[in-house]
Coordinates of N, CA and C and ligand atoms in Angstrom, one line a residue:
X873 N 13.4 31.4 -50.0 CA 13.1 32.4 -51.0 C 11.6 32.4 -51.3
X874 N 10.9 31.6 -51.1 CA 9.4 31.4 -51.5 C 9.1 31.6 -52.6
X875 N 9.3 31.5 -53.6 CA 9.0 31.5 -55.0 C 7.7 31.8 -55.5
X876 N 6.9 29.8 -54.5 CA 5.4 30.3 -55.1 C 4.6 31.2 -54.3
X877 N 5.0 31.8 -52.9 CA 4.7 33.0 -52.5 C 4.7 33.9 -52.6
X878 N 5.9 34.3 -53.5 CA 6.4 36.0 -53.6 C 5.5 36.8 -54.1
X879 N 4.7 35.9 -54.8 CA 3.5 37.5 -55.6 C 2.6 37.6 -54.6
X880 N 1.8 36.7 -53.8 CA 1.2 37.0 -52.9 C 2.0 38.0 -51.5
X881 N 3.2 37.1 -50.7 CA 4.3 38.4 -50.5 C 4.4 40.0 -50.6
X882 N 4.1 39.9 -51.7 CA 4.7 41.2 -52.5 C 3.3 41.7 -52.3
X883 N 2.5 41.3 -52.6 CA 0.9 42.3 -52.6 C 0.5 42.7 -50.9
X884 N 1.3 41.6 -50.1 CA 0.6 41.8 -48.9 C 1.9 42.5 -48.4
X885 N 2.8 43.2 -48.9 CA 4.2 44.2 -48.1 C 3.0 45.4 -49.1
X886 N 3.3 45.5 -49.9 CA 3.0 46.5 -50.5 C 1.2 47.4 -49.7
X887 N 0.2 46.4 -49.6 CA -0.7 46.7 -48.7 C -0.2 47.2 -47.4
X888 N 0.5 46.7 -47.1 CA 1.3 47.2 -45.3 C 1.7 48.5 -45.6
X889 N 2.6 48.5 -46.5 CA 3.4 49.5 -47.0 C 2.2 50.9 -47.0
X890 N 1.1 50.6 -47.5 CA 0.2 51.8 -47.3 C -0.4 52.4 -46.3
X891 N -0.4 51.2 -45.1 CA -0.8 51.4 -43.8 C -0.2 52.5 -43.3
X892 N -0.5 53.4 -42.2 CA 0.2 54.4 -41.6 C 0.4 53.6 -40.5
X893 N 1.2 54.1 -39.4 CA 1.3 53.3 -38.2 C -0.2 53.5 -37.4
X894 N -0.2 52.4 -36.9 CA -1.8 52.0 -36.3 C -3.0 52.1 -36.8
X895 N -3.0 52.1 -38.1 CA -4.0 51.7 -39.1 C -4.3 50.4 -39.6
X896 N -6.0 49.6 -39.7 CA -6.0 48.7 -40.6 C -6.8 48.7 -41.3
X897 N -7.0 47.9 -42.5 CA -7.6 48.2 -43.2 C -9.2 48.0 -43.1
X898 N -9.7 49.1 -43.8 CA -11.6 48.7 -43.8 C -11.8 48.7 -45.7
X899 N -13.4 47.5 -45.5 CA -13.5 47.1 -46.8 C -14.7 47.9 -47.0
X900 N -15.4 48.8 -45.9 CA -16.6 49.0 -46.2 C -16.2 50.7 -45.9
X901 N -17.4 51.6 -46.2 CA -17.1 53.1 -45.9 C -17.5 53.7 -44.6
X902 N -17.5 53.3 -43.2 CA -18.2 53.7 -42.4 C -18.4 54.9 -42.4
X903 N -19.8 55.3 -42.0 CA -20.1 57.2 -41.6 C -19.3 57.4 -40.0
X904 N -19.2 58.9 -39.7 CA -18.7 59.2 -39.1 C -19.1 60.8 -38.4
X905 N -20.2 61.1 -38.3 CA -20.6 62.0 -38.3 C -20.9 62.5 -36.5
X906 N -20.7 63.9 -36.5 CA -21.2 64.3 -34.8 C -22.8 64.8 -34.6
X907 N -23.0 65.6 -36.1 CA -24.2 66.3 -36.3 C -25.0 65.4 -37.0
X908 N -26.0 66.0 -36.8 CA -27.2 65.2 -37.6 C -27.1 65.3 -39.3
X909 N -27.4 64.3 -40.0 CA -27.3 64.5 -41.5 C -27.7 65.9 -42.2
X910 N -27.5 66.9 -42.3 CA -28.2 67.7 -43.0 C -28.6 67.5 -44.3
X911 N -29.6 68.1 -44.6 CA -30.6 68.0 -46.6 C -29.8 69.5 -47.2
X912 N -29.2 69.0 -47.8 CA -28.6 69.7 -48.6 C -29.1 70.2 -50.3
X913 N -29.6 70.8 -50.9 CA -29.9 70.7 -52.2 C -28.9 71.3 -52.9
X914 N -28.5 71.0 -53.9 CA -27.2 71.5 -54.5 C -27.6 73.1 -55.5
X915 N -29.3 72.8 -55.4 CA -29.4 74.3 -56.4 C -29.7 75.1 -54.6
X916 N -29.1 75.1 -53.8 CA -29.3 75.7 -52.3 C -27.8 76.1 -51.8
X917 N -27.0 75.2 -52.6 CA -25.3 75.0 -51.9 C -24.5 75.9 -52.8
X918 N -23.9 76.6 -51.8 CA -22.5 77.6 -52.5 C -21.5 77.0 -51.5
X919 N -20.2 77.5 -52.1 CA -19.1 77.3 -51.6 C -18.4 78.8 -51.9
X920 N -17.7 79.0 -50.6 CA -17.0 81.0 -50.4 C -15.9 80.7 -50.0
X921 N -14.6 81.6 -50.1 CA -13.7 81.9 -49.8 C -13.6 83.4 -49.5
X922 N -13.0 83.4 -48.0 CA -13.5 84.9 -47.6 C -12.0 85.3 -47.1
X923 N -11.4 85.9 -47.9 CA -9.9 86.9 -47.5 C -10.3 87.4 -46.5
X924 N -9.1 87.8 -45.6 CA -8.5 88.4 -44.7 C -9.7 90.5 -44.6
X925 N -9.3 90.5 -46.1 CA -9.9 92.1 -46.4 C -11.7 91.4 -46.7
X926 N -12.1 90.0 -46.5 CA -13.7 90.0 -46.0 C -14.4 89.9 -48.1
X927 N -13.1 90.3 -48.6 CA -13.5 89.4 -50.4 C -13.9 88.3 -50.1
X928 N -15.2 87.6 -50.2 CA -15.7 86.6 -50.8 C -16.1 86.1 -52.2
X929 N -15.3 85.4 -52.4 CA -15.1 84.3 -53.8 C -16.1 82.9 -53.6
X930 N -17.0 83.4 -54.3 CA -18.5 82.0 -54.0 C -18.3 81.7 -55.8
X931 N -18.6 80.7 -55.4 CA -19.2 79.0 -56.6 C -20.3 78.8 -56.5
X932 N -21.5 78.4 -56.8 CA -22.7 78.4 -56.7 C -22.4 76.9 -57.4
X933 N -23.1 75.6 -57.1 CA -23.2 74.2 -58.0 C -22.8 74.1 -59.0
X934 N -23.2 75.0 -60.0 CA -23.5 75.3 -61.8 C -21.7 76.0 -61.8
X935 N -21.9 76.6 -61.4 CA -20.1 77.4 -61.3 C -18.8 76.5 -60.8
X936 N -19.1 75.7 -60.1 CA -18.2 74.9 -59.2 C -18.3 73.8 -60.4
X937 N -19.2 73.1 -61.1 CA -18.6 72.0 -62.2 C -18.1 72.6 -63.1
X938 N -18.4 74.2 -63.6 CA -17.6 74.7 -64.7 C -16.0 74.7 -64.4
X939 N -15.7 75.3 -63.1 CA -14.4 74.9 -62.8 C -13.4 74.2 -63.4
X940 N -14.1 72.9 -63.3 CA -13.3 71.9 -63.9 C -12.9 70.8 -62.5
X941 N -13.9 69.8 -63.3 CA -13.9 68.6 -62.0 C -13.5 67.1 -62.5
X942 N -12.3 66.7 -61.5 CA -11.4 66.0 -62.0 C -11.3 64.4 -61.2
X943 N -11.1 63.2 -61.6 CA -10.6 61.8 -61.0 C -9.9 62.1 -60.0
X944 N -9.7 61.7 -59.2 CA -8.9 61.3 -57.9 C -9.4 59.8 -57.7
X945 N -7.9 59.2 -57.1 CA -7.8 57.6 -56.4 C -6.9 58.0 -55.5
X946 N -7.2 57.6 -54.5 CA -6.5 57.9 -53.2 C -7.0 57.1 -52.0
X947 N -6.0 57.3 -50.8 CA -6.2 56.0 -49.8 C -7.2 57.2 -49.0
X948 N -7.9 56.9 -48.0 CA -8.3 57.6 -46.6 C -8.2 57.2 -45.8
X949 N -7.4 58.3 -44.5 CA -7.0 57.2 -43.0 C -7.9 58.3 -42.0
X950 N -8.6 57.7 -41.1 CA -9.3 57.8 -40.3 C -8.9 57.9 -39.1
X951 N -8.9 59.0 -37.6 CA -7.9 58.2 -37.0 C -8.5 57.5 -35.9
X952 N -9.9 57.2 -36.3 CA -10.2 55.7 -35.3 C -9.7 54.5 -35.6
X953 N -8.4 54.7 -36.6 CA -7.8 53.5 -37.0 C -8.0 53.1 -38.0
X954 N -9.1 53.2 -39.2 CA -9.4 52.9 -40.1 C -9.0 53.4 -41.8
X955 N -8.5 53.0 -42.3 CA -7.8 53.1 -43.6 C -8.4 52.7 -44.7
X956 N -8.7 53.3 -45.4 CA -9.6 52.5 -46.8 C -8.4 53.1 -48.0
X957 N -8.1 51.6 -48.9 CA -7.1 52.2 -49.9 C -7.7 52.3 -51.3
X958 N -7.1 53.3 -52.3 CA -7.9 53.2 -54.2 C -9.4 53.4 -53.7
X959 N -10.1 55.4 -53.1 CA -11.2 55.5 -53.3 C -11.3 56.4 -54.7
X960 N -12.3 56.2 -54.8 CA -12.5 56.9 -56.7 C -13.3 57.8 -56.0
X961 N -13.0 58.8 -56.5 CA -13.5 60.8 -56.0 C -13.2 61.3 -57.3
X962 N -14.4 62.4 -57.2 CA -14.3 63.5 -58.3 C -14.7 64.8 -57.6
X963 N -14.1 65.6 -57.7 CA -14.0 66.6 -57.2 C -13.1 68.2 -58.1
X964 N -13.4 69.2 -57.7 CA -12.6 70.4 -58.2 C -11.5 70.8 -57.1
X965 N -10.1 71.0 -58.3 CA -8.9 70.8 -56.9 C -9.2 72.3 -56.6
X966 N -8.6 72.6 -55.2 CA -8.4 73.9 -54.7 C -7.4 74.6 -55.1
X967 N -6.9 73.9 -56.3 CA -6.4 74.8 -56.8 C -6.8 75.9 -57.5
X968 N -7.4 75.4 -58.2 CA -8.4 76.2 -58.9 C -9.1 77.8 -58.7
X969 N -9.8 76.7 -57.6 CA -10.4 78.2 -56.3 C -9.8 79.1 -56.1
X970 N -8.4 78.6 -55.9 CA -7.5 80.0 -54.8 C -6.6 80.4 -55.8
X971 N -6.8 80.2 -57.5 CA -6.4 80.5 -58.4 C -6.4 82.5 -58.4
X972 N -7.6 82.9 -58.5 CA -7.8 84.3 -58.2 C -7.9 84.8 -56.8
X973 N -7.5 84.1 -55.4 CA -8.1 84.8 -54.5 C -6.7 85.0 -54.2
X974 N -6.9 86.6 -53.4 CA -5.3 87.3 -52.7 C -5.8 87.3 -51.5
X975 N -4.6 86.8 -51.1 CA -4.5 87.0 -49.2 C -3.0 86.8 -49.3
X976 N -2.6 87.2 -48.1 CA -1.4 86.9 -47.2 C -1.4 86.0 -46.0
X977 N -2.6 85.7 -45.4 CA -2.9 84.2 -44.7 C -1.9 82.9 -45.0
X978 N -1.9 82.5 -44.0 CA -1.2 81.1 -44.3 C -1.8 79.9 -43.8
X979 N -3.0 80.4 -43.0 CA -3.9 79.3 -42.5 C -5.5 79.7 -43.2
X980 N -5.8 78.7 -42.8 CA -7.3 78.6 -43.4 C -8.6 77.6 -42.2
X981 N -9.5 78.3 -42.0 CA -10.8 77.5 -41.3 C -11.9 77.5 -41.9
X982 N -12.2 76.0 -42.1 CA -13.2 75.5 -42.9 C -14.3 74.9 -42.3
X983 N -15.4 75.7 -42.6 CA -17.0 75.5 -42.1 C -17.8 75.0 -43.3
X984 N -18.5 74.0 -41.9 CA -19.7 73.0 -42.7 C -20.8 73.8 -42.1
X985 N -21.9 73.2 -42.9 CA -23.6 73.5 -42.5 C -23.6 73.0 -41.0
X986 N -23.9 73.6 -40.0 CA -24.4 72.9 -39.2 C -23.0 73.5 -38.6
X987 N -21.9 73.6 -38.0 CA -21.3 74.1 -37.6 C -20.1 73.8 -37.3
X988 N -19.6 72.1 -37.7 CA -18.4 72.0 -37.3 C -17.4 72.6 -38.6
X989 N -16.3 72.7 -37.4 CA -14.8 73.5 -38.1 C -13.8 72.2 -38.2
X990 N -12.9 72.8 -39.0 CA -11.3 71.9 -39.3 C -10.7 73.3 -39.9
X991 N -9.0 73.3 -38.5 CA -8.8 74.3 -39.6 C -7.2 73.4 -40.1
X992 N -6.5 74.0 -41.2 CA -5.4 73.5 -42.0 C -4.3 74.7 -42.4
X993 N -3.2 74.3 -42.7 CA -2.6 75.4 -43.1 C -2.6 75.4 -44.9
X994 N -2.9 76.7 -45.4 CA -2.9 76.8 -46.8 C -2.5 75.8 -47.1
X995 N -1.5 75.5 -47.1 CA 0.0 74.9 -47.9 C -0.8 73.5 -48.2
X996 N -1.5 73.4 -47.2 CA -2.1 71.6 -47.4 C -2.8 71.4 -48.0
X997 N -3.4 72.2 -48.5 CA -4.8 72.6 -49.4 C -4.3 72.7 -50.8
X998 N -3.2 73.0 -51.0 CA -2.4 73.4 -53.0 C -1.7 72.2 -53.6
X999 N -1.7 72.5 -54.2 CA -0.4 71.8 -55.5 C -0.7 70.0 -55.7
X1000 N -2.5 70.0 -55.9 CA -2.8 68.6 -56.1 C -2.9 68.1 -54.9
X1001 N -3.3 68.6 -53.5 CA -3.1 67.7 -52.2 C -4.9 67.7 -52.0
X1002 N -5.9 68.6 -52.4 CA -7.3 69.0 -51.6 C -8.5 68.7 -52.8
X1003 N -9.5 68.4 -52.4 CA -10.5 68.8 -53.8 C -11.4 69.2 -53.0
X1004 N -12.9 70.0 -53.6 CA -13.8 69.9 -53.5 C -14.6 68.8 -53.9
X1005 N -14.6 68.0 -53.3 CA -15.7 66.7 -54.1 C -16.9 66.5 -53.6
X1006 N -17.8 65.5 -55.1 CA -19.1 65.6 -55.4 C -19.4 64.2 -56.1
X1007 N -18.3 63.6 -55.9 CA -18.8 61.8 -55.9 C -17.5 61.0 -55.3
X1008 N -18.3 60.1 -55.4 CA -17.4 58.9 -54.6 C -17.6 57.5 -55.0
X1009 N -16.3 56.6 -55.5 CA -17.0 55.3 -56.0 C -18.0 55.5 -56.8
X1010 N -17.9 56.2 -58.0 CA -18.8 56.6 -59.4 C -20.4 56.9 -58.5
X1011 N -20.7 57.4 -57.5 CA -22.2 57.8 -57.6 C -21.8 59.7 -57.0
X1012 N -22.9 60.1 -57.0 CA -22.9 61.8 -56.1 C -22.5 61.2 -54.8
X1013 N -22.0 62.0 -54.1 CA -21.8 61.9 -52.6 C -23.3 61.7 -51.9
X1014 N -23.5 60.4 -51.2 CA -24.4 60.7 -50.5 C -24.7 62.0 -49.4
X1015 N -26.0 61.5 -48.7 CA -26.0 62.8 -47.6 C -25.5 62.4 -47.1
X1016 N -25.0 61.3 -46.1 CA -24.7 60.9 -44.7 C -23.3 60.8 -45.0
X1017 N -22.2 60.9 -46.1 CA -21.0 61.2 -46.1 C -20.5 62.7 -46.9
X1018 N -21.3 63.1 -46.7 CA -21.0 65.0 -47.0 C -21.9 65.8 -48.2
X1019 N -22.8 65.0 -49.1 CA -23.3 65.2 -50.4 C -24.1 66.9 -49.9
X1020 N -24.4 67.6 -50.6 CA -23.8 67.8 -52.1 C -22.1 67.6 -52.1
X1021 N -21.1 68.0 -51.4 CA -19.9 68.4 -51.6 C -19.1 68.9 -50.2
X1022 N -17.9 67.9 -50.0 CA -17.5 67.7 -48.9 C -15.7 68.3 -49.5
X1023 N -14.9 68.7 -48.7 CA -13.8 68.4 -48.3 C -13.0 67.6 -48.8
X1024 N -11.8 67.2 -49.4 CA -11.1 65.8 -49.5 C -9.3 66.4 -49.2
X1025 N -9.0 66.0 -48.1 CA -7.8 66.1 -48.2 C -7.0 64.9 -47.4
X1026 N -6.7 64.3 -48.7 CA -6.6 62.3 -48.4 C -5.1 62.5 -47.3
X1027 N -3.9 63.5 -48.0 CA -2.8 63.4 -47.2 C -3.2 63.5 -45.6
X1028 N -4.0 64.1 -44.7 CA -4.0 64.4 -43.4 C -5.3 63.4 -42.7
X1029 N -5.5 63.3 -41.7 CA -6.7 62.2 -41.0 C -7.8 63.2 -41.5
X1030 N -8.9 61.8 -41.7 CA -9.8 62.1 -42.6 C -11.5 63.1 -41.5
X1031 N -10.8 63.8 -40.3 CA -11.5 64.7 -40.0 C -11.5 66.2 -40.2
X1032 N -10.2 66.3 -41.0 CA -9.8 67.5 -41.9 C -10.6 67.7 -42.7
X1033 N -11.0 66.4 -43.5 CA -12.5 66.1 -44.6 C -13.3 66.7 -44.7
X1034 N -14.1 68.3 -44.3 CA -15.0 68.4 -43.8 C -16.2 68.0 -44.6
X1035 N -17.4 67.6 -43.6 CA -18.4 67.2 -44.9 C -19.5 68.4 -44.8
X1036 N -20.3 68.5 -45.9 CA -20.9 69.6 -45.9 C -20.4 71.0 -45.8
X1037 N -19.3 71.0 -46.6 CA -18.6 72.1 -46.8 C -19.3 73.2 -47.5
X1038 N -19.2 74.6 -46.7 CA -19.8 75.7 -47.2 C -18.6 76.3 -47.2
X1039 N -17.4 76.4 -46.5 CA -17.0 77.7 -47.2 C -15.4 77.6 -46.4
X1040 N -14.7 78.6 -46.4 CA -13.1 78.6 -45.8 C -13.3 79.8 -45.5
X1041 N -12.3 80.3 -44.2 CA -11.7 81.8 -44.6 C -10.6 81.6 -43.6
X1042 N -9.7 82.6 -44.7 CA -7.9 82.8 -44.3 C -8.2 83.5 -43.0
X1043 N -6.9 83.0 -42.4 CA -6.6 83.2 -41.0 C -5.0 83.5 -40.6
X1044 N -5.0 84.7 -40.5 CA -3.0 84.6 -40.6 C -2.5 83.9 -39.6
X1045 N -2.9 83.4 -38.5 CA -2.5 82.0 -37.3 C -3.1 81.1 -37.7
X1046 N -2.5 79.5 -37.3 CA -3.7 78.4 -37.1 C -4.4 78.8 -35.9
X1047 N -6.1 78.4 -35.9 CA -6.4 78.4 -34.5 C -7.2 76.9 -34.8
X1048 N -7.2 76.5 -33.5 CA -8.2 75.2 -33.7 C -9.7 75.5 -34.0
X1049 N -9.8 74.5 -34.8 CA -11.5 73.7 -35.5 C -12.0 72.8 -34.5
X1050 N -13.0 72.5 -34.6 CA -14.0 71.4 -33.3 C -13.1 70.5 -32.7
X1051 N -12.6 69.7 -33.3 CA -12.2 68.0 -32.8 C -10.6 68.7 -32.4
X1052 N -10.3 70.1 -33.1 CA -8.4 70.0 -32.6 C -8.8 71.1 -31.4
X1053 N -9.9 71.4 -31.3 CA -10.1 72.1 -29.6 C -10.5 70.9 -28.5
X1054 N -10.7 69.5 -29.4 CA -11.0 69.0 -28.4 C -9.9 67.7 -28.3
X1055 N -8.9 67.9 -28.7 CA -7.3 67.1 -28.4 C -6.8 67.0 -29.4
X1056 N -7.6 66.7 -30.4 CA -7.2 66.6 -32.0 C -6.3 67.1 -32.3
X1057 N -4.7 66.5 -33.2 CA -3.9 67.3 -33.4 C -4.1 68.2 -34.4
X1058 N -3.4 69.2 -34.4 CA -3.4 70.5 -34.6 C -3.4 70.3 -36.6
X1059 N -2.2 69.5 -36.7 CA -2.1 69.2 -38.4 C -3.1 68.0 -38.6
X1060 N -2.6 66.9 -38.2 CA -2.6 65.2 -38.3 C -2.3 64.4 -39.2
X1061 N -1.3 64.4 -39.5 CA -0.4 63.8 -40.7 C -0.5 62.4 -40.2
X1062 N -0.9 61.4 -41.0 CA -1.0 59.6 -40.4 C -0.1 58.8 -40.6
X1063 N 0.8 59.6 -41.2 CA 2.1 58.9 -41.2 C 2.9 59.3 -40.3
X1064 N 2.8 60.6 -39.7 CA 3.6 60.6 -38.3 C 3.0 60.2 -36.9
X1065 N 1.6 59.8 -37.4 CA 0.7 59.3 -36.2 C 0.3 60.5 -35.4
X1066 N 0.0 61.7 -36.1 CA -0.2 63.1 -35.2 C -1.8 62.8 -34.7
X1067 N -2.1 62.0 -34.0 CA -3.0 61.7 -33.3 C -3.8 62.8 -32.6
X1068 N -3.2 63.2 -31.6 CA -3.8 64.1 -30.4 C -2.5 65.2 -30.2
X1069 N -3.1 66.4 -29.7 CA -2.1 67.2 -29.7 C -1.8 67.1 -28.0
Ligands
MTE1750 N1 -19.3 68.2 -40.9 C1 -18.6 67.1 -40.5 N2 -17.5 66.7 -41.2 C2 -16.8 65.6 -40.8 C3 -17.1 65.0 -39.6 C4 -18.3 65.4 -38.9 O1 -18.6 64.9 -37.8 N3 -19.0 66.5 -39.4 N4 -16.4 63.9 -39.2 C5 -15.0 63.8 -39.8 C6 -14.4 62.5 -39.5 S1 -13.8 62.2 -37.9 C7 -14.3 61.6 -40.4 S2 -13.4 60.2 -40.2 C8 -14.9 61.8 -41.8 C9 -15.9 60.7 -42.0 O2 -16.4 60.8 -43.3 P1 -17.4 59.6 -43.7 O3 -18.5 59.6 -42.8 O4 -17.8 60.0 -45.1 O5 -16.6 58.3 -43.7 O6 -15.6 63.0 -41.9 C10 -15.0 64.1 -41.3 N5 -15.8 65.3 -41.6
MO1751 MO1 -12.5 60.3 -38.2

């Protein structure tokens, strides 16, 4: 039974328990980047949503905190393997955003400065799953992990994240983003291990 074990036991199933298959855990934040850091100023950074009919819905810094910008704790899985669990983010959910915007799209491709894509389907972006975030671990986002304001969507591998996020626009198909043209699975859920397509 292990008695004097079980609490230690129990913290190290429950740690496992968070693991996705072929994840372990990291204590530190590694960067991860293809592009060069971009300088970002936040009185320089908008964020757009561009409908199907070419409506663009922009936030400008000052507009995007009025929103309404909220705590998040969540794991992040990586899929070079790496898993970091309980990160503290604040961010504005997408809900918000796509509060007023009309489309009939059911996909979405999301561009950073500099030019990489991730695209996702709506659905994964709503109902408490996405933020726009602008700290991490109680500071601003640095530059070299997305600062001003990156991406967060903890449920799917964290290259969906995009960093240096400028903007989205609906797409009535998925089509692939950089890394899912270049094998990347198409969704990448880390619990099903959607690795490579
Ligand atoms: N613009 C941009 N966003 C990106 C990437 C990138 O190279 N460029 N890398 C992705 C990948 S593969 C990961 S794991 C995370 C890494 O974020 P981090 O550097 O803050 O850990 O950002 C994602 N978003
Ligand atoms: Mo990654």
């Amino acid at each position: 039974m292990g008695v004097i074990n079980s609490g230690f036991g129990n913290q190290r199933r429950s740690t496992d328990a968070r693991l996705p298959p072929g994840q372990t855990l990291a204590h530190d934040w590694p960067v991860l980047s293809i592009e060069p850091t971009p300088a970002i100023d936040e009185s320089q950074w908008s964020f757009t949503i561009t409908t199907e009919d070419k409506v663009a819905h922009r936030w400008n810094w000052h507009e995007l905190q009025k929103v309404g910008v909220e705590n998040i704790v969540t794991d992040i899985h990586c899929v070079t393997h790496w898993t970091k669990l309980d990160m503290a983010w604040r961010g504005v959910s997408l809900d918000l955003l796509f509060d007023d915007v009309e489309t009939s799209c059911d996909y979405v491709m999301v561009h950073s400065s500099g030019g990489y894509t991730t695209n996702l389907p709506l659905e994964d972006l709503l109902d408490g799953q996405a933020w726009i975030a602008t700290e991490a671990e109680g500071e601003p986002l640095t530059p070299e992990h997305g600062g001003p304001a990156r991406l967060l969507v903890p449920h799917l591998y964290f290259w969906k994240s995009a960093k240096w996020v400028l903007g989205m626009e609906m797409l009535p198909s998925d089509e692939p983003g950089f890394w899912e043209q270049n094998g990347y699975h198409l969704r990448g859920d880390p619990w099903r291990e959607e690795r490579y397509s």
